[in-house]
Short mmCIF file of C-alpha atoms and ligand atoms in Angstrom, two decimals:
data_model
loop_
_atom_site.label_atom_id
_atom_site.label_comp_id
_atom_site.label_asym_id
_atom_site.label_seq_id
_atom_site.Cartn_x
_atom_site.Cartn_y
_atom_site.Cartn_z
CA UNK A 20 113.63 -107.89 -97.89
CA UNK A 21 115.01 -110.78 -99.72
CA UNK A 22 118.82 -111.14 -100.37
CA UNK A 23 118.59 -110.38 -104.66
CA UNK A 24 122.00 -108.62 -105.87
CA UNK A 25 121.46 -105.16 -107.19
CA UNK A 26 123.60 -104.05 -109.26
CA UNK A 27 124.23 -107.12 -111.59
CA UNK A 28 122.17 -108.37 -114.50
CA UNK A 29 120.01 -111.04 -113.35
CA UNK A 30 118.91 -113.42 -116.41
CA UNK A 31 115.32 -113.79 -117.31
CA UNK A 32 113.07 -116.90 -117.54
CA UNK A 33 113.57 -115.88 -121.49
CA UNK A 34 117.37 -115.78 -121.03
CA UNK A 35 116.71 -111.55 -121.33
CA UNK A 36 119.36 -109.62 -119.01
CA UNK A 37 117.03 -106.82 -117.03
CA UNK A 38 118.30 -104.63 -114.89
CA UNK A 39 118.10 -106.06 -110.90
CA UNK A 40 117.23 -102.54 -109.05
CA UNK A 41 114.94 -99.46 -110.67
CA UNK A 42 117.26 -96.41 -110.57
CA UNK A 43 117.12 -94.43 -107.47
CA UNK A 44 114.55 -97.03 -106.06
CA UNK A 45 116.30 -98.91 -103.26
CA UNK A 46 113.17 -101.15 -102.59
CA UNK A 47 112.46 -101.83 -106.25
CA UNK A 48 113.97 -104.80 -107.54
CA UNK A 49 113.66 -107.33 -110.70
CA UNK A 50 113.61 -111.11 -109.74
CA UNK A 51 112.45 -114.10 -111.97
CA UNK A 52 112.17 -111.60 -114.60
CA UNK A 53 109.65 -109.88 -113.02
CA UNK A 54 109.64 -106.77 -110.55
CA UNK A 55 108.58 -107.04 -107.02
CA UNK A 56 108.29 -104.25 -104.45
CA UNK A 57 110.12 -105.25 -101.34
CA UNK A 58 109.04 -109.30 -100.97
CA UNK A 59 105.97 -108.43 -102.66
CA UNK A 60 105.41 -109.13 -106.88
CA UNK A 61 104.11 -106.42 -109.11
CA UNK A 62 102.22 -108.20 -111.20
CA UNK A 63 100.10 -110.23 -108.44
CA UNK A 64 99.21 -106.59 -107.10
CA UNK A 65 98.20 -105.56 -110.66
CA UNK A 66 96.18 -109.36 -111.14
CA UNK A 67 94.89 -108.61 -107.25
CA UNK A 68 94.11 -104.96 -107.77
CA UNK A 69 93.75 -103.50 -111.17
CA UNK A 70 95.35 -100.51 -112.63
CA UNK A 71 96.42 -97.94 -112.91
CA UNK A 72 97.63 -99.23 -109.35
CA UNK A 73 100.07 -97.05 -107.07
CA UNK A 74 102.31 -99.00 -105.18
CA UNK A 75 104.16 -97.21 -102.52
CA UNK A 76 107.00 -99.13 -99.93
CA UNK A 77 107.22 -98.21 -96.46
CA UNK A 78 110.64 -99.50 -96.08
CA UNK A 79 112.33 -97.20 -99.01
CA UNK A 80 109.77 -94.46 -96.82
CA UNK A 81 111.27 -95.04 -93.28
CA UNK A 82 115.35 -95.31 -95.12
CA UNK A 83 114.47 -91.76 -96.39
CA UNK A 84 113.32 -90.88 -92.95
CA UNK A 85 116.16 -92.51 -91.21
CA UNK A 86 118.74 -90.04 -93.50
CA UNK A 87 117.63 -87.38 -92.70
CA UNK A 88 117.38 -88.83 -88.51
CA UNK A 89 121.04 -89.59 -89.14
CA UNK A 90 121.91 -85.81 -90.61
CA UNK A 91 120.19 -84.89 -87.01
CA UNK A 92 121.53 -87.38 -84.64
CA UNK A 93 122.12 -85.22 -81.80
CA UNK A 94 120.61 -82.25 -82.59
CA UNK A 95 117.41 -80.61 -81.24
CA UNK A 96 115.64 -81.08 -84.52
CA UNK A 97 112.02 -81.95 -85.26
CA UNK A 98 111.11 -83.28 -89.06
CA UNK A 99 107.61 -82.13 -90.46
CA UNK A 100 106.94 -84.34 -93.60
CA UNK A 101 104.83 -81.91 -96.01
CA UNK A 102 101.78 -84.03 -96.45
CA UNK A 103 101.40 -82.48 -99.78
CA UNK A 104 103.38 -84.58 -101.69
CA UNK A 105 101.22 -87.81 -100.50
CA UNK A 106 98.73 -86.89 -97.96
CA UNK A 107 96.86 -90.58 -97.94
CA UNK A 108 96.79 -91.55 -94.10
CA UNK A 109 98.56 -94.57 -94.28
CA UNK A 110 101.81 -92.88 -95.15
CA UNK A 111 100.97 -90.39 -92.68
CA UNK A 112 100.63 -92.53 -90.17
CA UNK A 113 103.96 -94.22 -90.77
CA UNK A 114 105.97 -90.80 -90.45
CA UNK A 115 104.32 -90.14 -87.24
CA UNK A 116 104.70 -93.16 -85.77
CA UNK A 117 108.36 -93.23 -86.53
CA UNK A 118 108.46 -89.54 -85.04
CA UNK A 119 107.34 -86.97 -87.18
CA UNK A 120 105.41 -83.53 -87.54
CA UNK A 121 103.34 -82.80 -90.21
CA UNK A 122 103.57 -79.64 -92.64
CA UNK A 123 100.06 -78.78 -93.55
CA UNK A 124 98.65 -76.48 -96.48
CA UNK A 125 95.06 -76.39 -95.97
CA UNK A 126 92.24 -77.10 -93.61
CA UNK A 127 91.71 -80.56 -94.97
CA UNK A 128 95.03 -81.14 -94.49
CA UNK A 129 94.80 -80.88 -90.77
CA UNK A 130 91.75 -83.10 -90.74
CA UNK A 131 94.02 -85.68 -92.68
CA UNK A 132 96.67 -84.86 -90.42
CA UNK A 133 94.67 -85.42 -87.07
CA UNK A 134 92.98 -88.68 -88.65
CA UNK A 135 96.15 -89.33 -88.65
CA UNK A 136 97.19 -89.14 -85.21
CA UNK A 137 99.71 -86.55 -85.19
CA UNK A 138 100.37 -84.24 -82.06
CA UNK A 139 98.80 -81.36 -82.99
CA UNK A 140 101.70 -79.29 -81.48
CA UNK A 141 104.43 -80.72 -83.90
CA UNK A 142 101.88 -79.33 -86.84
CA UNK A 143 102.94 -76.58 -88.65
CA UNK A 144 100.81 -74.39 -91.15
CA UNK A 145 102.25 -73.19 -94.65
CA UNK A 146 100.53 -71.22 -97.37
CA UNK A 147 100.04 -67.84 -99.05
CA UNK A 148 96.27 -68.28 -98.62
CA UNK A 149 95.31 -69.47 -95.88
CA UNK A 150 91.19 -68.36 -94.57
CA UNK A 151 90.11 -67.57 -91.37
CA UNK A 152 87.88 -70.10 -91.05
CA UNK A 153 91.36 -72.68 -91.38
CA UNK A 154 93.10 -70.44 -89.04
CA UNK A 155 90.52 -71.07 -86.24
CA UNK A 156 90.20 -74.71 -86.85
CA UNK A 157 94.05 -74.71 -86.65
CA UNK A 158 94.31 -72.57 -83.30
CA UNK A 159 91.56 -75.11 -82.31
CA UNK A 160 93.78 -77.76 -82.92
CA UNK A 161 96.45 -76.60 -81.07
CA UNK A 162 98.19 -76.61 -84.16
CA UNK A 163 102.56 -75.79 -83.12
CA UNK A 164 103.18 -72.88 -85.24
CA UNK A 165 101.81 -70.97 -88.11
CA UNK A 166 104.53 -69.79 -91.16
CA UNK A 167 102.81 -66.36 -91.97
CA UNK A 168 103.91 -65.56 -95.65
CA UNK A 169 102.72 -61.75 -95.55
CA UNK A 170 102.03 -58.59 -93.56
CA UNK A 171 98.13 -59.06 -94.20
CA UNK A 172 98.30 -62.97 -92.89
CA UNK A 173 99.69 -61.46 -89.71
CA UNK A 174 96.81 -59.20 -89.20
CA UNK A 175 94.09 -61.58 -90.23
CA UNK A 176 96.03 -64.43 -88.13
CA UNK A 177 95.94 -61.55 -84.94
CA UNK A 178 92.10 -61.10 -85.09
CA UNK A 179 90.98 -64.53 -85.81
CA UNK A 180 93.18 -65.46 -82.14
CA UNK A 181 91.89 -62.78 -80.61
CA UNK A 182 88.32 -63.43 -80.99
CA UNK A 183 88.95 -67.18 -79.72
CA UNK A 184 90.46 -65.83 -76.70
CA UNK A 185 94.02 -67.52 -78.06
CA UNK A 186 97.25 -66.60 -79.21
CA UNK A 187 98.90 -67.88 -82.31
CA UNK A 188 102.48 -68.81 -82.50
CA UNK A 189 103.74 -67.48 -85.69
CA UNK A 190 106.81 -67.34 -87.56
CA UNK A 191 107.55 -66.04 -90.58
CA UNK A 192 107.99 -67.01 -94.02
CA UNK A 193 110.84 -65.04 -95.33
CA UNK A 194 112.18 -65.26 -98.74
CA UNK A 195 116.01 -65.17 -98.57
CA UNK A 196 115.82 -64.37 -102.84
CA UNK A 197 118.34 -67.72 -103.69
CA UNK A 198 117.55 -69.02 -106.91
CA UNK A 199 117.21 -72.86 -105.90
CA UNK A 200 117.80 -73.71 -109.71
CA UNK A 201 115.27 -75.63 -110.72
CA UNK A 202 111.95 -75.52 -112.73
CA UNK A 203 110.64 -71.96 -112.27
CA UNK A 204 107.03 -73.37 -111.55
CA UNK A 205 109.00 -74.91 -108.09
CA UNK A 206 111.15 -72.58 -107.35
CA UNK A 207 109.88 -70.73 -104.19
CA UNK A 208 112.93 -68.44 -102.57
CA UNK A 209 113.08 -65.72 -105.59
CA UNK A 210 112.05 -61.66 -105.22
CA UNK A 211 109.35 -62.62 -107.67
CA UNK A 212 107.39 -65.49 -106.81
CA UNK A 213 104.32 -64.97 -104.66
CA UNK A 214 106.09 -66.52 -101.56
CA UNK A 215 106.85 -65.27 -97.88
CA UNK A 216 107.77 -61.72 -96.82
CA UNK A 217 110.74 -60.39 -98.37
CA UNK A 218 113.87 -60.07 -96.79
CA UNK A 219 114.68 -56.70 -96.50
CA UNK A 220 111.00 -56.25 -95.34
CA UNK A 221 111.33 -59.02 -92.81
CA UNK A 222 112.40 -57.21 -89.90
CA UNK A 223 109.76 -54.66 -89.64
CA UNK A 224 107.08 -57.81 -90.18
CA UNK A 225 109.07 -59.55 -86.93
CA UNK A 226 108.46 -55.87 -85.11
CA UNK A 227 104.87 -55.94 -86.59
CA UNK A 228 104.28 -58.94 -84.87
CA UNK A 229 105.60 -58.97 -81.72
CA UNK A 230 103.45 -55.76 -81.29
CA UNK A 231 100.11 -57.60 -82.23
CA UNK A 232 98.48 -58.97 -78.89
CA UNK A 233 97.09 -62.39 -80.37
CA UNK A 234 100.52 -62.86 -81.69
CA UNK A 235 103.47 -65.16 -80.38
CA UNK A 236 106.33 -65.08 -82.48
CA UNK A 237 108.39 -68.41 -82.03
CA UNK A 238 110.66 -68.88 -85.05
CA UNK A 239 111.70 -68.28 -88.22
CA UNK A 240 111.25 -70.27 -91.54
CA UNK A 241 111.86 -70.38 -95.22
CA UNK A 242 111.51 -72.77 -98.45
CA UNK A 243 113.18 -71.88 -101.23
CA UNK A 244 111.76 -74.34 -103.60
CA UNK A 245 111.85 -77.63 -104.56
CA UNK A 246 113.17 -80.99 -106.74
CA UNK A 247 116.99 -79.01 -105.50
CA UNK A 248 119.72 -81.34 -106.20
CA UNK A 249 122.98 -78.70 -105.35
CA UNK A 250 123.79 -78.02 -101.78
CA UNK A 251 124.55 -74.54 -101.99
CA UNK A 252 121.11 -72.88 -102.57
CA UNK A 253 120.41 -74.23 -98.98
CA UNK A 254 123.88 -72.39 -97.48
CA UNK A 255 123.09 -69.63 -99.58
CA UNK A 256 119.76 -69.33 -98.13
CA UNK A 257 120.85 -70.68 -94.42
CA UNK A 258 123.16 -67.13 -94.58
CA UNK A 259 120.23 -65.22 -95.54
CA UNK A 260 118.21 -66.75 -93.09
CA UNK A 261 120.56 -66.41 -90.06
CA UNK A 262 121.35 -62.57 -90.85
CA UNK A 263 118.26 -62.11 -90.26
CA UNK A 264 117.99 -64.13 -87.02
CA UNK A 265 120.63 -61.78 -85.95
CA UNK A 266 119.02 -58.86 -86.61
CA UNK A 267 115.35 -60.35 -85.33
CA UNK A 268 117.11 -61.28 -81.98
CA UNK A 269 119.47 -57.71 -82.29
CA UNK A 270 115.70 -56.20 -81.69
CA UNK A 271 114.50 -57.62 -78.61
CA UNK A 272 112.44 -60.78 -80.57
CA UNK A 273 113.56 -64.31 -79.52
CA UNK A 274 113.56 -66.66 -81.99
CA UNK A 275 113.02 -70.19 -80.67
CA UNK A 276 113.02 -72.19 -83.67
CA UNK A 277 114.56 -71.94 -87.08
CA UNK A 278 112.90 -73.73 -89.96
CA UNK A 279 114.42 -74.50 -93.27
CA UNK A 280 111.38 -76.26 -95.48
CA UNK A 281 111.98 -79.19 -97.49
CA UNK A 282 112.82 -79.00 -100.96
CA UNK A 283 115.67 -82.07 -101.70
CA UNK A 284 115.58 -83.56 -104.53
CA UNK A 285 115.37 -86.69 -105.85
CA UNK A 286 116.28 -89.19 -108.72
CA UNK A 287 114.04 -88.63 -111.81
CA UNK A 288 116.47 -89.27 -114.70
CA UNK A 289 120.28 -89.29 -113.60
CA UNK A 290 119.77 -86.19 -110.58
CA UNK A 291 122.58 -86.69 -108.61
CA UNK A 292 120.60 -84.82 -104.92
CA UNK A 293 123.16 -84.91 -102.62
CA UNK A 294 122.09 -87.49 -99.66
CA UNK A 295 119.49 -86.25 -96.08
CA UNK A 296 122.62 -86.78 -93.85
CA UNK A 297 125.47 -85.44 -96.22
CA UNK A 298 123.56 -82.35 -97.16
CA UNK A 299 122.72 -81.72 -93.35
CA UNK A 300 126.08 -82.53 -92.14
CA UNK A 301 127.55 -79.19 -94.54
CA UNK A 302 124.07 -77.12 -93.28
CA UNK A 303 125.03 -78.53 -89.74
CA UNK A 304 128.65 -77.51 -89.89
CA UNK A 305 127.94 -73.63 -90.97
CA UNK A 306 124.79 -73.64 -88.13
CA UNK A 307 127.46 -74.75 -85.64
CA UNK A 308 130.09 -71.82 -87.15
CA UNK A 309 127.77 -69.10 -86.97
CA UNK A 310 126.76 -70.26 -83.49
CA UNK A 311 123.00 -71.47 -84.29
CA UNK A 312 123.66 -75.58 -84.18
CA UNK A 313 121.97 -76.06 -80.68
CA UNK A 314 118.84 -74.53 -82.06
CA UNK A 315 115.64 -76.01 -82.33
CA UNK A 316 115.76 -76.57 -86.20
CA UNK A 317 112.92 -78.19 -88.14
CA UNK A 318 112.46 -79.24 -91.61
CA UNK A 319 109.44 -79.46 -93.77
CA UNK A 320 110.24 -82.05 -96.39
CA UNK A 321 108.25 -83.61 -98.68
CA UNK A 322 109.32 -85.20 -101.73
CA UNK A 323 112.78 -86.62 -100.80
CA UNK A 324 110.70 -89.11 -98.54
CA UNK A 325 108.46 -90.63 -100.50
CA UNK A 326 108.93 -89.93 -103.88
CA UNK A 327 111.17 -92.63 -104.75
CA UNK A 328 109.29 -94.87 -102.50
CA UNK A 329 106.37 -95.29 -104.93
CA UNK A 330 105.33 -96.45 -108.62
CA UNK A 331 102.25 -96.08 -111.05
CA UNK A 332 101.89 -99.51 -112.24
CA UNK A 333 99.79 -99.33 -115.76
CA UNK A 334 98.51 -101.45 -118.63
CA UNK A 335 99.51 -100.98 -121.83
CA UNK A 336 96.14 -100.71 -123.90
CA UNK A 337 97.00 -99.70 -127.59
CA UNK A 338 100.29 -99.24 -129.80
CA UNK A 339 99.90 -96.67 -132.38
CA UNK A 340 102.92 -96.57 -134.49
CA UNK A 341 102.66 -93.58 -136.88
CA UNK A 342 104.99 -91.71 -139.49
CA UNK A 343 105.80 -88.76 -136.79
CA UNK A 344 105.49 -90.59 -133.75
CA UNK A 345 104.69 -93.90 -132.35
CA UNK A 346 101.92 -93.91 -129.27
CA UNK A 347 101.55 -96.28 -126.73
CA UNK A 348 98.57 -95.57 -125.19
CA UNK A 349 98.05 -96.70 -121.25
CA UNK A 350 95.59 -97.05 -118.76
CA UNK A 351 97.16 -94.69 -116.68
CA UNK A 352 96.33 -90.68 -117.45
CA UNK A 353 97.31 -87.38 -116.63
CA UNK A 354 94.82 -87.23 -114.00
CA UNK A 355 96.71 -90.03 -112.11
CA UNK A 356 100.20 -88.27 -112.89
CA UNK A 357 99.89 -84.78 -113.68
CA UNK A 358 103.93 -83.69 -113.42
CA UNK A 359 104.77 -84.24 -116.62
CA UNK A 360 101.30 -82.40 -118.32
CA UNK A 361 102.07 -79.37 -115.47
CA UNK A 362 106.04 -79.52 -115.73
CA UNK A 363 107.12 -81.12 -118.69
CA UNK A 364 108.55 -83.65 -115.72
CA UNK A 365 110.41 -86.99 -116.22
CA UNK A 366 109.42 -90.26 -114.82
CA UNK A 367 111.13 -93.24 -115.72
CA UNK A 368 109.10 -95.66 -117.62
CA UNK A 369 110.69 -99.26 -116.91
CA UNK A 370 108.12 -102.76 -118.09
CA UNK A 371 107.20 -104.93 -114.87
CA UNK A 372 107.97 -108.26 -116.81
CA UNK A 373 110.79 -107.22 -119.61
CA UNK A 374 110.52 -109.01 -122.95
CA UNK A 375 113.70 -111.21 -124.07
CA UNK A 376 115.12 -109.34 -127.12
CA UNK A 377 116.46 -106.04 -127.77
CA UNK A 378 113.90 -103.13 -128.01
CA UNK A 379 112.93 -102.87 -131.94
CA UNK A 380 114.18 -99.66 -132.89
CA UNK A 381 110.43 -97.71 -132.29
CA UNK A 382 110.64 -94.69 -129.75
CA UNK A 383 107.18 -94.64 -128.08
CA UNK A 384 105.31 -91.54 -126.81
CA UNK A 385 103.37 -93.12 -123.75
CA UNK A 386 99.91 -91.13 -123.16
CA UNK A 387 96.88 -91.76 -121.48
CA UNK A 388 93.21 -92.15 -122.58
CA UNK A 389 92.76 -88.49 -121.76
CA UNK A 390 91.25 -86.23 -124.34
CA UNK A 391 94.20 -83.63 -124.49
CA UNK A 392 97.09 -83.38 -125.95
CA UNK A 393 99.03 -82.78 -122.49
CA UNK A 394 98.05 -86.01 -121.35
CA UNK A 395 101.87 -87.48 -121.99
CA UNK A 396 103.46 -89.79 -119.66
CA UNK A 397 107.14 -90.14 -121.09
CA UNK A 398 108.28 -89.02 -124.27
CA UNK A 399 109.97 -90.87 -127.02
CA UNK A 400 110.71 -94.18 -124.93
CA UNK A 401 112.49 -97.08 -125.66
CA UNK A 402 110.52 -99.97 -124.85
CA UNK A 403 110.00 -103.30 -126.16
CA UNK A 404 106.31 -103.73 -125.26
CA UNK A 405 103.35 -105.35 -126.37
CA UNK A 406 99.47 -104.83 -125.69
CA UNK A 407 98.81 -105.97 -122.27
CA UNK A 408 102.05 -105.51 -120.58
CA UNK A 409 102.34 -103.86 -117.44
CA UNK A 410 104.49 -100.95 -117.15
CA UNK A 411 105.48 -99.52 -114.21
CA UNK A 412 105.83 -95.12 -113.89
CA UNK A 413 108.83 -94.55 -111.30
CA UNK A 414 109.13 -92.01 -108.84
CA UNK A 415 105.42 -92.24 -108.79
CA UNK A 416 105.52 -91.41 -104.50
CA UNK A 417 105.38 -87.65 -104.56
CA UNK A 418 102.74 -85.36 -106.11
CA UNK A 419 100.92 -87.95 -108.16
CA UNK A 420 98.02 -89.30 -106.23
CA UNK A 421 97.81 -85.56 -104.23
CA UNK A 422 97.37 -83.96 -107.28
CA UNK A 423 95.77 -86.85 -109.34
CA UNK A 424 91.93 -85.29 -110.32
CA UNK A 425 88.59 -86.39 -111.94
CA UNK A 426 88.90 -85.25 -114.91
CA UNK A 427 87.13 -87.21 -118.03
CA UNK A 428 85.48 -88.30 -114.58
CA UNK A 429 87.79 -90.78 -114.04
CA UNK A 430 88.27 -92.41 -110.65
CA UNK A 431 91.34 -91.86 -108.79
CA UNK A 432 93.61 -95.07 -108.98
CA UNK A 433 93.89 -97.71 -105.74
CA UNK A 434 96.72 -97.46 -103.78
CA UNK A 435 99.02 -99.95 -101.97
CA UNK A 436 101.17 -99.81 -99.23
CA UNK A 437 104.00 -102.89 -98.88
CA UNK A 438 105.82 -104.03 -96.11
CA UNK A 439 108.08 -106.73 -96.44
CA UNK A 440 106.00 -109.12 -97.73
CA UNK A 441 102.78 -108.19 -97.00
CA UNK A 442 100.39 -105.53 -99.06
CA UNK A 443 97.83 -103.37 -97.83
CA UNK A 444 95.20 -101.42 -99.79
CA UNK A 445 95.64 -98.13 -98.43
CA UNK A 446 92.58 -96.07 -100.61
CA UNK A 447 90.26 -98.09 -102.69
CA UNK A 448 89.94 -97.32 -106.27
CA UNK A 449 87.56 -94.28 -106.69
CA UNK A 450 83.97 -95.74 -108.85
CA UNK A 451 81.97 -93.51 -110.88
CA UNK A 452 79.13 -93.66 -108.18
CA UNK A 453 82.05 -92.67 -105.79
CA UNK A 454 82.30 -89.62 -107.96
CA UNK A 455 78.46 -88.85 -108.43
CA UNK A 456 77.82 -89.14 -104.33
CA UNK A 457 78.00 -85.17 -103.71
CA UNK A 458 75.63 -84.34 -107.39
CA UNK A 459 72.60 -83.34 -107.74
CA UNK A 460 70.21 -83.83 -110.88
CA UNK A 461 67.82 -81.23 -111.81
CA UNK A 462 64.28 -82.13 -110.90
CA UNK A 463 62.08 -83.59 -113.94
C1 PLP B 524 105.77 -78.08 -100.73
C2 PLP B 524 106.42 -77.52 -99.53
C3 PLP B 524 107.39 -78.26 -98.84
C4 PLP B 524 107.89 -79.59 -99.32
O1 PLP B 524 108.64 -79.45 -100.48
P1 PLP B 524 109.40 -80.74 -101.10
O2 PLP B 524 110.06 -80.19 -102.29
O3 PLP B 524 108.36 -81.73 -101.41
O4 PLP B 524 110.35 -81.22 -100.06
C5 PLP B 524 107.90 -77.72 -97.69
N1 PLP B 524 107.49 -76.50 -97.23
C6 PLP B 524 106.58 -75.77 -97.88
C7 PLP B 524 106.19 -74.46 -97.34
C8 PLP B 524 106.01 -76.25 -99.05
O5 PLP B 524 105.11 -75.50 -99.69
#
C-alpha cells in the first residue's frame, strides 16, 4: 500500500479536487488524478486488459476476513465464505489459505471449491434444491455438513447415504421468521419465503432425523437474508435459534455446532452495516449469556468479504442526451452486473480519471449495449464525462461476475486480482468461440 491520505481532497494534474478514497472501499484510492487499486493504476489495467474489466483487491478481501477473525478471537469458530457471491478460484483460494471453509450451493460449486483446495470437511452444503446426484458427489467428498432446508431433503439425503454405505452429517436449516429488513427478493428468515424448515416444525424434523439411519445430526443453522445493515435481526434470530437448541438438546439430540449464515451488509450508497467484530462482539455477548459462547459456531458469509473489495471498470461508448433523459451508454451490461436489472440495486458510479470542472448540470442514466430496457447501471448520475472515459462500477466484488451471463452472447468480462503492486489475471475474458465450444450446428 502506498502512504496517500484518505480523507482529504487531493488536487488533480488539472487543478480538479477528487475525492482520495471510493466510499466504503478501503483499498480504492485516487492519486495523480487517477484511481489505482492498492499500488496498482486503473487505467494501465484497463490499457493492459480491456473492459469491461473486474478488478478485485485481495488486501480489502483478507481486512474483511481479518474482522470478522477479530469478532472470533478466542472462540471455537470456523468461517465458511459463501462462494456464491464470487466463486472464481483465485479468491477462493485466498480465503482458504488464510483459514477458511467454503459454503457451497451446487455441485459445481464443490468442484470449484475442491479446485480450490479446501478441506473438504470445513465444506458445508446450502440449498432448497439440492439432487441426489450432488448429494453423493458431496458425501464423496467428505463434504463437513449438509444444511437440510426441508422434511423431503432429509429423506432423499437418508437414502442417497445409505446406498453409499455412508452417513451424512446434517443440520438443519430453520427459519427463525425475523424480517432481516431488506429487499424482499434477499430476505431469507420470513414464514413465507421458500427457505429452511419452519420453526415451530423444527423440532419434530430434529426427531425425524435422528431416527433416519444414514443420518448424523451435528448442528443447527439459519440465514435470514442478506445486504442486513441493523444488528438486531441477527439477536432476534440468535433467540429464535437458541430456543430451539434448547429444546433440540431438551430431546436427547446433541447439537455440536451452531451456524448463523452470512448476510452483513455492506456500503452501496451511505449503508451504515455495523462492522464483522462489533456486530459479533453484541452476538458474542448474548451467546455467552444464554450459555452457548464456547460452542462451535460457524458463519457462512458472503458478501461482506468481497463485495467492497472489487470494481467493474467500463468505457464510456456513447452520450445520448435527450429531452426525458440523458444516456450514457457503456461497455459494461447487465450481463456483467445484473443487481441493479434483478433488484433495482445501487452501485456507485465514480470516473477513473475525473475531469477538472464542475459536472455540467446533465443527470445521466448509465446503460449497457444490451437490448432491454432493464439493462441500467445507475440512474440519473452526476458525472462529468466524455466518450472514452473510463468509469469505474463500485462494490462490483459480490454477485456480479457469479451471476454475470451470456446473454446478447456476450463474453463474460476478464478479471483481476491485485496485490500490492502486482496484478494477476485471474479468468480470461470469455471470446465468442469460448461461447460456441459446447454447440452444435445442424448437419447440411
Ligand atoms: C447466499 C447465502 C449466504 C451468504 O449471504 P451474504 O449475504 O452474501 O453474506 C450464506 N448462507 C446461505 C445459505 C446463503 O444462501
Amino acid at each position: 500500500m502506498t502512504s496517500v491520505p484518505h480523507s482529504a481532497p487531493i488536487s488533480t494534474a488539472h487543478g480538479a479536487p477528487t475525492p482520495a478514497s471510493v466510499p466504503g472501499h478501503p483499498h480504492c484510492h485516487y492519486r495523480d488524478g487517477e484511481l489505482w487499486v492498492e499500488a496498482v493504476s486503473v487505467t494501465a489495467l484497463a490499457r493492459a486488459h480491456g473492459t469491461p474489466l473486474f478488478v478485485y483487491s485481495q488486501a480489502a478481501m483478507l481486512q474483511a476476513l481479518a474482522a470478522y477473525q477479530r469478532g472470533f478471537a478466542g472462540r471455537n469458530a470456523t468461517i465458511c465464505y459463501a462462494m456464491k457471491a464470487n466463486s472464481a478460484l483465485a479468491i477462493l483460494q485466498t480465503f482458504v489459505r488464510a483459514g477458511c471453509g467454503l459454503d457451497i450451493v451446487s455441485g459445481g460449486e464443490l468442484v470449484r471449491a475442491l479446485r480450490a483446495g479446501v478441506d473438504p470437511a470445513k465444506v458445508i452444503f446450502s440449498g432448497v434444491g439440492k439432487t441426489r446426484t450432488e448429494m453423493a458427489q458431496a458425501l464423496r467428498a467428505g463434504i463437513g455438513c449438509f444444511n437440510v432446508e426441508s422434511l423431503a431433503e432429509l429423506d432423499v439425503l437418508n437414502e442417497v447415504a445409505l446406498s453409499l454405505g455412508l452417513r451424512a452429517p446434517v443440520s438443519l436449516r430453520v427459519n427463525p421468521d425475523v424480517d432481516a429488513r431488506t429487499h424482499p427478493y434477499i430476505s431469507t428468515g420470513l414464514k413465507d419465503n421458500k427457505f429452511g424448515v419452519a420453526h415451530d416444525q423444527a423440532l419434530a424434523a430434529y426427531r425425524h432425523a435422528a431416527g433416519l439411519p444414514g443420518l448424523q445430526v451435528r448442528g443447527i443453522d439459519c440465514h435470514i437474508g442478506s445486504q442486513i445493515t441493523e444488528v438486531a435481526p441477527y439477536l432476534d434470530a440468535m433467540d429464535r435459534v437458541l430456543d430451539l437448541v434448547d429444546a433440540i438438546e431438551g430431546a436427547g439430540i446433541p447439537i455440536s455446532h451452531i451456524d448463523f449464515g452470512g448476510g452483513l451488509g455492506i456500503q452501496y450508497h451511505g449503508e451504515t452495516p455495523p462492522a464483522a467484530d462489533a456486530l459479533w462482539q453484541q452476538l458474542l455477548a448474548r451467546l455467552d449469556a444464554r450459555g452457548y459462547g464456547q460452542r462451535h459456531l460457524m458463519i457462512e458469509p458472503g458478501r461482506s468479504l468481497v463485495g467492497n473489495a472489487g470494481i467493474c471498470v467500463t468505457e464510456a461508448l456513447y452520450l445520448k442526451p435527450g429531452e426525458e433523459k440523458n444516456f450514457l451508454i457503456v461497455d459494461a451490461a447487465m450481463n456483467d452486473l445484473p443487481r441493479p436489472a434483478m433488484y433495482e440495486a445501487y452501485h456507485a458510479i465514480v470516473p477513473v480519471q475525473p475531469r477538472a470542472g464542475q459536472a455540467p448540470g446533465k443527470l445521466w442514466d448509465v446503460v449497457g449495449p444490451v437490448c432491454e430496457s432493464g439493462d441500467w447501471l445507475g440512474r440519473d448520475r452526476s458525472l462529468n464525462v466524455q466518450a472514452g472515459d473510463l468509469l469505474a462500477v463500485c462494490s462490483a466484488g459480490a454477485y456480479c461476475m457469479s451471476m454475470a451471463s451470456n446473454y446478447n452472447t456476450r463474453g463474460r468480462a476478464a478479471e483481476v486480482l491485485v496485490s500490492g503492486d502486482e496484478a494477476v489475471v485471474i479468468r480470461q475474458r470469455e471470446t465468442a468461440e469460448d461461447q460456441l465450444l459446447k454447440e452444435q450446428t445442424l448437419p447440411d
